[in-house]
PDB file of C-alpha atoms in Angstrom:
ATOM      1  CA  MET A  48     -16.021  12.984  31.611  1.00 43.00           C
ATOM      2  CA  PRO A  49     -12.573  14.662  31.318  1.00 41.00           C
ATOM      3  CA  THR A  50     -12.276  18.181  30.019  1.00 40.00           C
ATOM      4  CA  ARG A  51     -10.629  18.578  26.639  1.00 40.00           C
ATOM      5  CA  ARG A  52     -10.882  22.284  26.137  1.00 38.00           C
ATOM      6  CA  ALA A  53     -11.824  25.161  28.373  1.00 37.00           C
ATOM      7  CA  ALA A  54     -13.447  28.466  27.510  1.00 37.00           C
ATOM      8  CA  SER A  55     -14.942  31.601  29.026  1.00 34.00           C
ATOM      9  CA  ILE A  56     -18.364  33.133  28.351  1.00 34.00           C
ATOM     10  CA  CYS A  57     -20.416  35.907  29.918  1.00 34.00           C
ATOM     11  CA  ALA A  58     -24.196  35.804  30.092  1.00 37.00           C
ATOM     12  CA  ASP A  59     -27.239  37.413  31.614  1.00 35.00           C
ATOM     13  CA  MET A  60     -28.745  34.988  34.090  1.00 35.00           C
ATOM     14  CA  ARG A  61     -32.287  36.198  33.641  1.00 36.00           C
ATOM     15  CA  VAL A  62     -32.334  36.075  29.854  1.00 36.00           C
ATOM     16  CA  PHE A  63     -31.335  32.527  29.053  1.00 38.00           C
ATOM     17  CA  TRP A  64     -30.045  29.648  31.155  1.00 43.00           C
ATOM     18  CA  VAL A  65     -27.255  28.761  28.797  1.00 39.00           C
ATOM     19  CA  VAL A  66     -25.836  31.782  26.979  1.00 38.00           C
ATOM     20  CA  VAL A  67     -26.423  35.419  26.116  1.00 34.00           C
ATOM     21  CA  ARG A  68     -24.324  37.972  24.324  1.00 31.00           C
ATOM     22  CA  CYS A  69     -21.919  39.779  26.642  1.00 33.00           C
ATOM     23  CA  GLN A  70     -18.540  41.384  26.808  1.00 31.00           C
ATOM     24  CA  ASN A  71     -15.413  39.302  26.388  1.00 33.00           C
ATOM     25  CA  ILE A  72     -14.541  38.615  30.028  1.00 29.00           C
ATOM     26  CA  LYS A  73     -12.197  35.686  30.629  1.00 33.00           C
ATOM     27  CA  LEU A  74     -12.411  33.953  33.960  1.00 30.00           C
ATOM     28  CA  PRO A  75      -9.551  31.980  35.492  1.00 31.00           C
ATOM     29  CA  SER A  76     -11.586  28.805  35.883  1.00 35.00           C
ATOM     30  CA  ALA A  77     -10.959  25.857  33.591  1.00 36.00           C
ATOM     31  CA  ASP A  78     -14.651  25.710  32.739  1.00 45.00           C
ATOM     32  CA  THR A  79     -16.668  28.196  30.747  1.00 45.00           C
ATOM     33  CA  HIS A  80     -18.607  30.342  33.201  1.00 43.00           C
ATOM     34  CA  LEU A  81     -21.701  32.333  32.343  1.00 41.00           C
ATOM     35  CA  ALA A  82     -21.193  35.339  34.570  1.00 35.00           C
ATOM     36  CA  MET A  83     -23.466  38.251  35.425  1.00 30.00           C
ATOM     37  CA  ALA A  84     -23.436  41.160  32.989  1.00 29.00           C
ATOM     38  CA  ALA A  85     -25.399  44.274  32.266  1.00 25.00           C
ATOM     39  CA  PRO A  86     -28.834  43.666  30.719  1.00 28.00           C
ATOM     40  CA  LEU A  87     -28.408  43.131  26.994  1.00 25.00           C
ATOM     41  CA  ALA A  88     -30.574  41.969  24.106  1.00 28.00           C
ATOM     42  CA  PRO A  89     -31.478  38.279  24.360  1.00 36.00           C
ATOM     43  CA  SER A  90     -29.117  36.033  22.434  1.00 49.00           C
ATOM     44  CA  CYS A  91     -28.347  32.304  22.303  1.00 70.00           C
ATOM     45  CA  THR A  92     -25.036  32.647  20.479  1.00 73.00           C
ATOM     46  CA  PHE A  93     -21.662  32.481  22.202  1.00 74.00           C
ATOM     47  CA  SER A  94     -17.998  31.851  21.513  1.00 74.00           C
ATOM     48  CA  LEU A  95     -15.549  29.761  23.488  1.00 74.00           C
ATOM     49  CA  SER A  96     -12.081  31.021  24.287  1.00 69.00           C
ATOM     50  CA  ASP A  97     -10.572  28.725  21.630  1.00 70.00           C
ATOM     51  CA  GLY A  98     -12.589  30.477  18.916  1.00 73.00           C
ATOM     52  CA  LEU A  99     -15.439  28.008  18.447  1.00 81.00           C
ATOM     53  CA  GLN A 100     -18.807  29.668  17.948  1.00 80.00           C
ATOM     54  CA  PHE A 101     -22.210  28.149  18.765  1.00 81.00           C
ATOM     55  CA  ASP A 102     -25.770  29.191  18.051  1.00 80.00           C
ATOM     56  CA  LEU A 103     -28.479  27.459  20.100  1.00 80.00           C
ATOM     57  CA  CYS A 104     -31.200  29.991  19.342  1.00 80.00           C
ATOM     58  CA  PRO A 105     -33.059  27.801  16.819  1.00 80.00           C
ATOM     59  CA  LEU A 106     -33.012  24.985  19.341  1.00 78.00           C
ATOM     60  CA  LEU A 107     -34.301  26.787  22.407  1.00 75.00           C
ATOM     61  CA  ASN A 108     -36.223  29.850  21.280  1.00 75.00           C
ATOM     62  CA  LYS A 109     -38.536  28.428  18.593  1.00 62.00           C
ATOM     63  CA  ARG A 110     -40.721  26.383  20.919  1.00 63.00           C
ATOM     64  CA  GLY A 111     -42.644  26.743  24.149  1.00 66.00           C
ATOM     65  CA  THR A 112     -41.013  28.045  27.266  1.00 78.00           C
ATOM     66  CA  GLU A 113     -41.023  24.599  28.923  1.00 87.00           C
ATOM     67  CA  ILE A 114     -40.431  20.996  27.884  1.00 88.00           C
ATOM     68  CA  ASN A 115     -40.993  17.733  29.750  1.00 91.00           C
ATOM     69  CA  VAL A 116     -38.736  14.682  29.857  1.00 92.00           C
ATOM     70  CA  THR A 117     -40.415  11.607  31.331  1.00 93.00           C
ATOM     71  CA  VAL A 118     -38.895   8.293  32.375  1.00 92.00           C
ATOM     72  CA  GLU A 119     -40.962   5.365  33.644  1.00 92.00           C
ATOM     73  CA  GLU A 120     -39.678   2.583  35.881  1.00 92.00           C
ATOM     74  CA  GLU A 121     -41.570  -0.548  36.830  1.00 91.00           C
ATOM     75  CA  THR A 122     -41.552  -0.993  40.591  1.00 91.00           C
ATOM     76  CA  PRO A 123     -44.055  -3.829  41.136  1.00 92.00           C
ATOM     77  CA  PRO A 124     -46.729  -3.612  42.236  1.00 93.00           C
ATOM     78  CA  THR A 125     -46.471   0.086  41.352  1.00 92.00           C
ATOM     79  CA  LEU A 126     -45.197   2.207  38.474  1.00 94.00           C
ATOM     80  CA  THR A 127     -42.766   5.043  39.220  1.00 94.00           C
ATOM     81  CA  THR A 128     -42.604   8.013  36.849  1.00 93.00           C
ATOM     82  CA  TYR A 129     -39.763  10.560  36.830  1.00 95.00           C
ATOM     83  CA  ARG A 130     -40.950  13.771  35.182  1.00 94.00           C
ATOM     84  CA  TYR A 131     -38.464  16.566  34.501  1.00 95.00           C
ATOM     85  CA  THR A 132     -39.800  20.004  33.601  1.00 92.00           C
ATOM     86  CA  ILE A 133     -37.161  22.237  31.992  1.00 91.00           C
ATOM     87  CA  GLY A 134     -37.445  25.976  31.457  1.00 88.00           C
ATOM     88  CA  LEU A 135     -35.798  26.997  28.201  1.00 83.00           C
ATOM     89  CA  ASN A 136     -35.660  30.776  28.371  1.00 79.00           C
ATOM     90  CA  ALA A 137     -37.271  31.596  31.715  1.00 81.00           C
ATOM     91  CA  PRO A 138     -37.921  30.014  35.123  1.00 88.00           C
ATOM     92  CA  LEU A 139     -40.826  27.596  35.415  1.00 90.00           C
ATOM     93  CA  LYS A 140     -44.289  28.995  35.889  1.00 89.00           C
ATOM     94  CA  VAL A 141     -46.177  28.293  39.074  1.00 88.00           C
ATOM     95  CA  ASP A 142     -49.138  25.936  38.686  1.00 88.00           C
ATOM     96  CA  GLY A 143     -52.019  27.526  40.514  1.00 86.00           C
ATOM     97  CA  THR A 144     -54.004  24.264  40.572  1.00 88.00           C
ATOM     98  CA  LEU A 145     -51.463  22.413  42.721  1.00 88.00           C
ATOM     99  CA  PRO A 146     -50.477  22.947  46.336  1.00 90.00           C
ATOM    100  CA  ARG A 147     -47.149  24.675  46.857  1.00 89.00           C
ATOM    101  CA  GLU A 148     -45.575  21.583  48.421  1.00 89.00           C
ATOM    102  CA  LEU A 149     -46.293  19.526  45.278  1.00 91.00           C
ATOM    103  CA  GLN A 150     -44.241  21.785  42.988  1.00 91.00           C
ATOM    104  CA  CYS A 151     -40.819  23.371  43.001  1.00 92.00           C
ATOM    105  CA  PRO A 152     -40.260  26.836  44.506  1.00 91.00           C
ATOM    106  CA  VAL A 153     -40.465  30.034  42.494  1.00 91.00           C
ATOM    107  CA  GLY A 154     -37.357  30.682  40.401  1.00 90.00           C
ATOM    108  CA  THR A 155     -36.760  27.018  39.512  1.00 91.00           C
ATOM    109  CA  TRP A 156     -35.416  26.315  36.032  1.00 92.00           C
ATOM    110  CA  ILE A 157     -35.434  22.493  36.213  1.00 93.00           C
ATOM    111  CA  CYS A 158     -37.794  20.561  38.465  1.00 94.00           C
ATOM    112  CA  LEU A 159     -38.057  16.806  39.014  1.00 94.00           C
ATOM    113  CA  VAL A 160     -41.322  15.324  40.228  1.00 94.00           C
ATOM    114  CA  VAL A 161     -41.430  11.614  41.089  1.00 94.00           C
ATOM    115  CA  LEU A 162     -44.906  10.089  40.881  1.00 93.00           C
ATOM    116  CA  ASN A 163     -46.091   6.658  41.922  1.00 93.00           C
ATOM    117  CA  THR A 164     -49.208   4.877  40.689  1.00 93.00           C
ATOM    118  CA  ARG A 165     -50.791   1.450  40.955  1.00 92.00           C
ATOM    119  CA  PRO A 166     -51.664   0.157  37.478  1.00 89.00           C
ATOM    120  CA  ASN A 167     -54.306  -2.161  38.917  1.00 88.00           C
ATOM    121  CA  HIS A 168     -56.088   0.818  40.465  1.00 89.00           C
ATOM    122  CA  PRO A 169     -56.501   3.358  37.651  1.00 87.00           C
ATOM    123  CA  SER A 170     -59.025   5.384  39.623  1.00 89.00           C
ATOM    124  CA  GLU A 171     -56.427   6.294  42.246  1.00 90.00           C
ATOM    125  CA  PRO A 172     -54.654   9.631  41.732  1.00 90.00           C
ATOM    126  CA  PRO A 173     -50.843   9.521  41.445  1.00 90.00           C
ATOM    127  CA  ARG A 174     -48.881   9.994  44.639  1.00 91.00           C
ATOM    128  CA  HIS A 175     -46.091  12.569  44.787  1.00 92.00           C
ATOM    129  CA  VAL A 176     -43.041  10.766  46.125  1.00 92.00           C
ATOM    130  CA  GLN A 177     -40.399  13.460  45.512  1.00 92.00           C
ATOM    131  CA  VAL A 178     -40.269  17.081  44.351  1.00 93.00           C
ATOM    132  CA  VAL A 179     -36.638  17.951  43.568  1.00 93.00           C
ATOM    133  CA  GLN A 180     -35.367  21.404  42.641  1.00 92.00           C
ATOM    134  CA  VAL A 181     -32.522  20.584  40.218  1.00 93.00           C
ATOM    135  CA  ALA A 182     -31.538  24.074  39.000  1.00 91.00           C
ATOM    136  CA  ALA A 183     -32.605  27.432  40.415  1.00 90.00           C
ATOM    137  CA  GLU A 184     -32.120  31.045  39.409  1.00 88.00           C
ATOM    138  CA  ALA A 185     -30.553  32.138  42.698  1.00 84.00           C
ATOM    139  CA  ASP A 186     -27.333  30.210  42.022  1.00 86.00           C
ATOM    140  CA  LEU A 187     -27.738  28.913  38.470  1.00 85.00           C
ATOM    141  CA  ASN A 188     -24.033  29.450  37.677  1.00 84.00           C
ATOM    142  CA  PRO A 189     -24.110  27.963  34.159  1.00 82.00           C
ATOM    143  CA  ARG A 190     -20.859  26.489  32.903  1.00 83.00           C
ATOM    144  CA  ALA A 191     -19.867  25.275  29.452  1.00 80.00           C
ATOM    145  CA  LYS A 192     -16.967  23.148  28.298  1.00 82.00           C
ATOM    146  CA  LEU A 193     -16.019  20.690  25.593  1.00 83.00           C
ATOM    147  CA  VAL A 194     -15.563  17.060  26.567  1.00 80.00           C
ATOM    148  CA  GLU A 195     -14.354  13.967  24.769  1.00 77.00           C
ATOM    149  CA  LYS A 196     -16.291  12.401  21.926  1.00 75.00           C
ATOM    150  CA  LEU A 197     -18.795   9.742  22.859  1.00 69.00           C
ATOM    151  CA  ASN A 198     -18.161   7.722  19.683  1.00 70.00           C
ATOM    152  CA  SER A 199     -15.027   7.293  17.617  1.00 70.00           C
ATOM    153  CA  GLU A 200     -16.900   8.247  14.433  1.00 69.00           C
ATOM    154  CA  ASP A 201     -17.966  11.617  15.840  1.00 68.00           C
ATOM    155  CA  VAL A 202     -16.388  14.630  14.168  1.00 73.00           C
ATOM    156  CA  HIS A 203     -16.957  17.199  16.903  1.00 75.00           C
ATOM    157  CA  GLU A 204     -16.503  17.037  20.630  1.00 81.00           C
ATOM    158  CA  ILE A 205     -19.446  17.165  22.996  1.00 83.00           C
ATOM    159  CA  LEU A 206     -20.611  20.533  24.286  1.00 85.00           C
ATOM    160  CA  GLN A 207     -21.449  20.172  27.978  1.00 87.00           C
ATOM    161  CA  ILE A 208     -23.634  22.737  29.769  1.00 86.00           C
ATOM    162  CA  THR A 209     -24.062  22.393  33.537  1.00 88.00           C
ATOM    163  CA  LEU A 210     -26.629  24.213  35.654  1.00 90.00           C
ATOM    164  CA  HIS A 211     -26.659  24.561  39.433  1.00 92.00           C
ATOM    165  CA  GLY A 212     -28.622  26.145  42.230  1.00 90.00           C
ATOM    166  CA  GLY A 213     -30.969  23.326  43.196  1.00 91.00           C
ATOM    167  CA  THR A 214     -31.106  21.532  46.535  1.00 90.00           C
ATOM    168  CA  TYR A 215     -32.991  18.544  47.869  1.00 93.00           C
ATOM    169  CA  ASN A 216     -32.891  17.232  51.401  1.00 91.00           C
ATOM    170  CA  GLY A 217     -29.725  19.230  52.083  1.00 89.00           C
ATOM    171  CA  ARG A 218     -27.865  17.959  49.000  1.00 92.00           C
ATOM    172  CA  SER A 219     -26.847  20.208  46.108  1.00 92.00           C
ATOM    173  CA  GLN A 220     -28.264  19.327  42.700  1.00 93.00           C
ATOM    174  CA  THR A 221     -26.704  19.755  39.257  1.00 93.00           C
ATOM    175  CA  ALA A 222     -28.032  19.268  35.712  1.00 93.00           C
ATOM    176  CA  ALA A 223     -25.581  18.302  32.960  1.00 92.00           C
ATOM    177  CA  PHE A 224     -26.622  18.585  29.310  1.00 91.00           C
ATOM    178  CA  TRP A 225     -24.431  16.925  26.687  1.00 89.00           C
ATOM    179  CA  PHE A 226     -25.129  18.517  23.319  1.00 88.00           C
ATOM    180  CA  HIS A 227     -24.141  16.132  20.545  1.00 88.00           C
ATOM    181  CA  CYS A 228     -23.562  17.512  17.041  1.00 87.00           C
ATOM    182  CA  ASP A 229     -25.614  15.426  14.598  1.00 83.00           C
ATOM    183  CA  HIS A 230     -26.489  16.813  11.169  1.00 82.00           C
ATOM    184  CA  GLU A 231     -28.956  13.983  10.453  1.00 82.00           C
ATOM    185  CA  ILE A 232     -31.337  14.776  13.318  1.00 81.00           C
ATOM    186  CA  GLU A 233     -34.589  16.416  12.259  1.00 80.00           C
ATOM    187  CA  GLU A 234     -35.969  19.253  14.331  1.00 81.00           C
ATOM    188  CA  PRO A 235     -37.639  19.697  16.674  1.00 83.00           C
ATOM    189  CA  SER A 236     -35.391  17.563  18.851  1.00 86.00           C
ATOM    190  CA  PHE A 237     -35.631  16.911  22.569  1.00 88.00           C
ATOM    191  CA  PRO A 238     -33.228  15.843  25.311  1.00 89.00           C
ATOM    192  CA  ASN A 239     -33.081  12.292  26.609  1.00 90.00           C
ATOM    193  CA  HIS A 240     -32.516  11.442  30.239  1.00 93.00           C
ATOM    194  CA  LEU A 241     -29.384   9.374  30.806  1.00 92.00           C
ATOM    195  CA  TRP A 242     -28.986   8.877  34.539  1.00 91.00           C
ATOM    196  CA  ARG A 243     -29.107  10.543  37.934  1.00 91.00           C
ATOM    197  CA  PHE A 244     -26.662   9.853  40.724  1.00 91.00           C
ATOM    198  CA  ASN A 245     -25.530  11.646  43.850  1.00 91.00           C
ATOM    199  CA  GLY A 246     -27.399  14.810  42.973  1.00 91.00           C
ATOM    200  CA  THR A 247     -26.340  14.973  39.300  1.00 92.00           C
ATOM    201  CA  HIS A 248     -28.955  14.623  36.555  1.00 94.00           C
ATOM    202  CA  ALA A 249     -27.505  13.910  33.093  1.00 92.00           C
ATOM    203  CA  PHE A 250     -29.212  14.510  29.752  1.00 93.00           C
ATOM    204  CA  ALA A 251     -28.142  13.938  26.145  1.00 90.00           C
ATOM    205  CA  TRP A 252     -29.358  16.209  23.368  1.00 89.00           C
ATOM    206  CA  SER A 253     -28.523  15.367  19.747  1.00 87.00           C
ATOM    207  CA  THR A 254     -29.149  18.225  17.362  1.00 86.00           C
ATOM    208  CA  PRO A 255     -27.518  19.890  14.358  1.00 86.00           C
ATOM    209  CA  HIS A 256     -27.571  23.174  16.267  1.00 83.00           C
ATOM    210  CA  ALA A 257     -24.926  21.794  18.629  1.00 83.00           C
ATOM    211  CA  CYS A 258     -22.381  21.847  15.807  1.00 85.00           C
ATOM    212  CA  PRO A 259     -19.910  24.732  15.950  1.00 82.00           C
ATOM    213  CA  LEU A 260     -20.364  27.455  13.378  1.00 81.00           C
ATOM    214  CA  ASN A 261     -16.665  27.543  12.562  1.00 76.00           C
ATOM    215  CA  LEU A 262     -13.412  25.684  12.996  1.00 70.00           C
ATOM    216  CA  PRO A 263     -11.005  26.741  15.723  1.00 61.00           C
ATOM    217  CA  PRO A 264      -8.089  28.921  14.601  1.00 57.00           C
ATOM    218  CA  GLY A 265      -5.228  26.842  13.253  1.00 56.00           C
ATOM    219  CA  ALA A 266      -7.350  23.746  12.651  1.00 56.00           C
ATOM    220  CA  PRO A 267      -6.382  21.833   9.475  1.00 51.00           C
ATOM    221  CA  THR A 268      -8.870  22.045   6.646  1.00 52.00           C
ATOM    222  CA  GLU A 269      -9.471  19.115   4.341  1.00 50.00           C
ATOM    223  CA  ASP A 270      -8.995  19.551   0.602  1.00 44.00           C
ATOM    224  CA  LEU A 271     -12.435  19.401  -0.945  1.00 44.00           C
ATOM    225  CA  PRO A 272     -12.915  18.391  -4.608  1.00 46.00           C
ATOM    226  CA  ASP A 273     -13.742  21.118  -7.086  1.00 49.00           C
ATOM    227  CA  ASP A 274     -17.335  21.460  -8.160  1.00 48.00           C
ATOM    228  CA  ASP A 275     -16.332  21.343 -11.856  1.00 52.00           C
ATOM    229  CA  PRO A 276     -13.391  19.289 -13.169  1.00 50.00           C
ATOM    230  CA  PRO A 277     -10.660  21.236 -14.993  1.00 53.00           C
ATOM    231  CA  ALA A 278     -11.150  21.661 -18.725  1.00 52.00           C
ATOM    232  CA  MET A 279      -7.530  20.678 -19.472  1.00 55.00           C
ATOM    233  CA  PRO A 280      -5.170  18.231 -17.751  1.00 54.00           C
ATOM    234  CA  PRO A 281      -2.525  19.698 -15.441  1.00 57.00           C
ATOM    235  CA  PRO A 282       0.846  20.636 -16.976  1.00 57.00           C
ATOM    236  CA  ASP A 283       3.753  18.236 -16.987  1.00 52.00           C
ATOM    237  CA  PRO A 284       5.934  19.005 -13.923  1.00 54.00           C
ATOM    238  CA  ASP A 285       9.133  18.382 -15.943  1.00 53.00           C
ATOM    239  CA  THR A 286       8.425  20.329 -19.124  1.00 55.00           C
ATOM    240  CA  GLY A 287       5.732  22.665 -17.890  1.00 53.00           C
ATOM    241  CA  LYS A 288       3.691  21.985 -21.015  1.00 58.00           C
ATOM    242  CA  VAL A 289       0.063  20.988 -21.028  1.00 52.00           C
ATOM    243  CA  PRO A 290      -0.443  17.718 -22.953  1.00 55.00           C
ATOM    244  CA  LYS A 291      -2.704  18.031 -25.943  1.00 58.00           C
ATOM    245  CA  ALA A 292      -6.043  16.350 -25.729  1.00 57.00           C
ATOM    246  CA  ILE A 293      -6.881  13.684 -28.337  1.00 60.00           C
ATOM    247  CA  PRO A 294      -9.603  14.897 -30.755  1.00 66.00           C
ATOM    248  CA  LEU A 295     -12.959  13.258 -30.263  1.00 70.00           C
ATOM    249  CA  SER A 296     -13.307  12.323 -33.952  1.00 74.00           C
ATOM    250  CA  LEU A 297     -10.007  10.425 -33.903  1.00 75.00           C
ATOM    251  CA  THR A 298     -11.063   8.533 -30.804  1.00 78.00           C
ATOM    252  CA  LEU A 299     -14.385   7.500 -32.364  1.00 80.00           C
ATOM    253  CA  THR A 300     -12.633   6.326 -35.567  1.00 84.00           C
ATOM    254  CA  ALA A 301     -10.243   4.133 -33.589  1.00 85.00           C
ATOM    255  CA  VAL A 302     -13.126   2.613 -31.652  1.00 85.00           C
ATOM    256  CA  LEU A 303     -15.038   1.780 -34.867  1.00 85.00           C
ATOM    257  CA  ILE A 304     -11.983   0.150 -36.478  1.00 90.00           C
ATOM    258  CA  ALA A 305     -11.356  -1.971 -33.404  1.00 88.00           C
ATOM    259  CA  ALA A 306     -15.006  -3.044 -33.297  1.00 86.00           C
ATOM    260  CA  CYS A 307     -14.945  -4.115 -36.979  1.00 86.00           C
ATOM    261  CA  ALA A 308     -11.741  -6.104 -36.477  1.00 85.00           C
ATOM    262  CA  ILE A 309     -13.221  -7.925 -33.495  1.00 86.00           C
ATOM    263  CA  ALA A 310     -16.424  -8.707 -35.418  1.00 80.00           C
ATOM    264  CA  LEU A 311     -14.524 -10.170 -38.417  1.00 81.00           C
ATOM    265  CA  THR A 312     -12.341 -12.269 -36.143  1.00 79.00           C
ATOM    266  CA  LEU A 313     -15.338 -13.724 -34.341  1.00 76.00           C
ATOM    267  CA  ARG A 314     -17.058 -14.492 -37.643  1.00 74.00           C
ATOM    268  CA  TYR A 315     -14.002 -16.343 -38.977  1.00 70.00           C
ATOM    269  CA  LEU A 316     -13.639 -18.355 -35.799  1.00 68.00           C
ATOM    270  CA  SER A 317     -17.315 -19.289 -35.842  1.00 69.00           C
ATOM    271  CA  ARG A 318     -16.903 -21.008 -39.261  1.00 62.00           C
ATOM    272  CA  TRP A 319     -13.389 -22.507 -39.362  1.00 59.00           C
ATOM    273  CA  GLY A 320     -11.449 -21.472 -36.383  1.00 59.00           C
ATOM    274  CA  TRP A 321     -12.854 -23.929 -33.893  1.00 58.00           C
ATOM    275  CA  ARG A 322     -12.302 -26.891 -36.220  1.00 63.00           C
ATOM    276  CA  LEU A 323      -8.672 -25.990 -36.798  1.00 60.00           C
ATOM    277  CA  PHE A 324      -8.202 -25.406 -33.117  1.00 59.00           C
ATOM    278  CA  TRP A 325      -9.671 -28.811 -32.267  1.00 60.00           C
ATOM    279  CA  LEU A 326      -7.406 -30.666 -34.699  1.00 58.00           C
ATOM    280  CA  ALA A 327      -4.332 -28.777 -33.558  1.00 59.00           C
ATOM    281  CA  VAL A 328      -4.925 -29.270 -29.861  1.00 55.00           C
ATOM    282  CA  CYS A 329      -6.029 -32.939 -30.022  1.00 60.00           C
ATOM    283  CA  PRO A 330      -3.656 -34.779 -32.445  1.00 59.00           C
ATOM    284  CA  LYS A 331      -4.059 -38.165 -30.689  1.00 56.00           C
ATOM    285  CA  ARG A 332      -7.804 -38.022 -31.012  1.00 57.00           C
ATOM    286  CA  ARG A 333      -7.349 -37.226 -34.708  1.00 56.00           C
ATOM    287  CA  GLN A 334      -5.055 -40.265 -35.125  1.00 58.00           C
ATOM    288  CA  ARG A 335      -7.566 -42.566 -33.421  1.00 58.00           C
ATOM    289  CA  ARG A 336     -10.303 -41.216 -35.647  1.00 58.00           C
ATOM    290  CA  ASP A 337      -8.210 -41.812 -38.826  1.00 61.00           C
ATOM    291  CA  GLY A 338      -7.338 -45.368 -37.709  1.00 58.00           C
ATOM    292  CA  PHE A 339     -10.962 -46.158 -37.043  1.00 52.00           C
ATOM    293  CA  ARG A 340     -11.901 -44.963 -40.515  1.00 57.00           C
ATOM    294  CA  ALA A 341      -9.189 -47.182 -42.080  1.00 59.00           C
ATOM    295  CA  LEU A 342     -10.408 -50.232 -40.133  1.00 51.00           C
ATOM    296  CA  VAL A 343     -13.956 -49.716 -41.308  1.00 48.00           C
ATOM    297  CA  SER A 344     -12.773 -49.342 -44.894  1.00 56.00           C
ATOM    298  CA  ASN A 345     -10.798 -52.632 -44.776  1.00 53.00           C
ATOM    299  CA  TRP A 346     -13.711 -54.435 -43.187  1.00 47.00           C
ATOM    300  CA  GLU A 347     -16.005 -53.307 -46.011  1.00 48.00           C
ATOM    301  CA  ASP A 348     -13.490 -54.456 -48.667  1.00 50.00           C
ATOM    302  CA  GLU A 349     -13.317 -58.012 -47.262  1.00 49.00           C
ATOM    303  CA  ARG A 350     -17.089 -58.345 -47.083  1.00 48.00           C
ATOM    304  CA  ASP A 351     -18.778 -60.247 -49.975  1.00 49.00           C
ATOM    305  CA  LEU A 352     -22.088 -61.923 -50.792  1.00 44.00           C
ATOM    306  CA  ASP A 353     -22.594 -65.657 -51.531  1.00 48.00           C
ATOM    307  CA  ALA A 354     -23.960 -66.315 -55.011  1.00 48.00           C
ATOM    308  CA  SER A 355     -26.388 -69.001 -53.847  1.00 48.00           C
ATOM    309  CA  THR A 356     -27.816 -66.935 -50.999  1.00 47.00           C
ATOM    310  CA  PRO A 357     -27.513 -63.228 -51.841  1.00 50.00           C
ATOM    311  CA  LEU A 358     -28.873 -62.172 -48.474  1.00 48.00           C
ATOM    312  CA  THR A 359     -26.340 -64.194 -46.457  1.00 47.00           C
ATOM    313  CA  PRO A 360     -23.014 -62.400 -45.987  1.00 50.00           C
ATOM    314  CA  THR A 361     -19.812 -64.455 -46.186  1.00 46.00           C
ATOM    315  CA  PHE A 362     -16.457 -63.264 -44.922  1.00 45.00           C
ATOM    316  CA  LYS A 363     -13.531 -64.601 -46.880  1.00 48.00           C
ATOM    317  CA  SER A 364     -11.035 -63.896 -44.163  1.00 49.00           C
ATOM    318  CA  SER A 365     -13.063 -65.738 -41.521  1.00 47.00           C
ATOM    319  CA  PHE A 366     -14.555 -68.717 -43.400  1.00 45.00           C
ATOM    320  CA  GLY A 367     -12.035 -69.274 -46.189  1.00 49.00           C
ATOM    321  CA  THR A 368     -10.744 -72.461 -44.537  1.00 49.00           C
ATOM    322  CA  TYR A 369     -14.152 -74.097 -44.151  1.00 48.00           C
ATOM    323  CA  GLY A 370     -15.599 -73.205 -47.521  1.00 49.00           C
ATOM    324  CA  SER A 371     -18.625 -71.280 -48.508  1.00 48.00           C
ATOM    325  CA  ALA A 372     -21.969 -71.668 -46.892  1.00 47.00           C
ATOM    326  CA  VAL A 373     -24.597 -73.469 -49.034  1.00 48.00           C
ATOM    327  CA  SER A 374     -28.290 -73.562 -48.619  1.00 45.00           C
ATOM    328  CA  ALA A 375     -30.024 -76.736 -47.491  1.00 44.00           C
TER     329      ALA A 375
END
């Protein structure tokens, strides 16, 4: 991962594997080195050369001295377990119940033990396949630097801490911790193993304590909204006068008048308005309706009753030529 920003830090190697308070000594390297210094009070706070300040004390001092990170891999017919033991503020303790060859040497800060078991034989003890010293006190040489963001939505860059000093089968080992600033993570948090390749063991650690305590000098600050809105509107830029606010009583009066006008209008429309609207919009329909009424009226005028048979209707216009109907 490319370096974005470099810094310099001094630290006491025996106090804490990441950072301790020390004098401001800048090293020429592009990375942030934690160099040897006179014994000082233990501290987990440090500042990078660009002015960013970090405080990892709540993350690493308020828990036990060691944590375990375990990764399991199915390797049929067996199960392989990779168990990392990490010393937070001191080298790992020696386990007196295990043989020396089944644990890392004295002075180890990070130890990897690879175990192999057969799930179908639970009574068998696990077999130690590898015991890898990842980081050791003799040449810990901690380094810190800022690297590019992992995600585009991240606000802060990643704080990378690398530890050295371990060897396995003649190959140097390195541990890289990527501290990701995340304010939504609840503590206590723990690192997650990412990968291991060619002697490098990578871990990701999301925690709010990885966020810098301050902004670097010269960084732009965003305009935050005021907690309380202003009591009066801002002045007019042309006249410099502050516009007068409308009295609340006048506003309420205008609202009541408008509500009454709307109510009266709706009441009028509910009684007569829709009828007038219908006749105005549909004149042809009105003409057809008037013609139909006239036709019915004419038809009723021409209808008459025969004198001999009062219940038999006779239509003069239709039967005038043939005479009137008579009963048998």
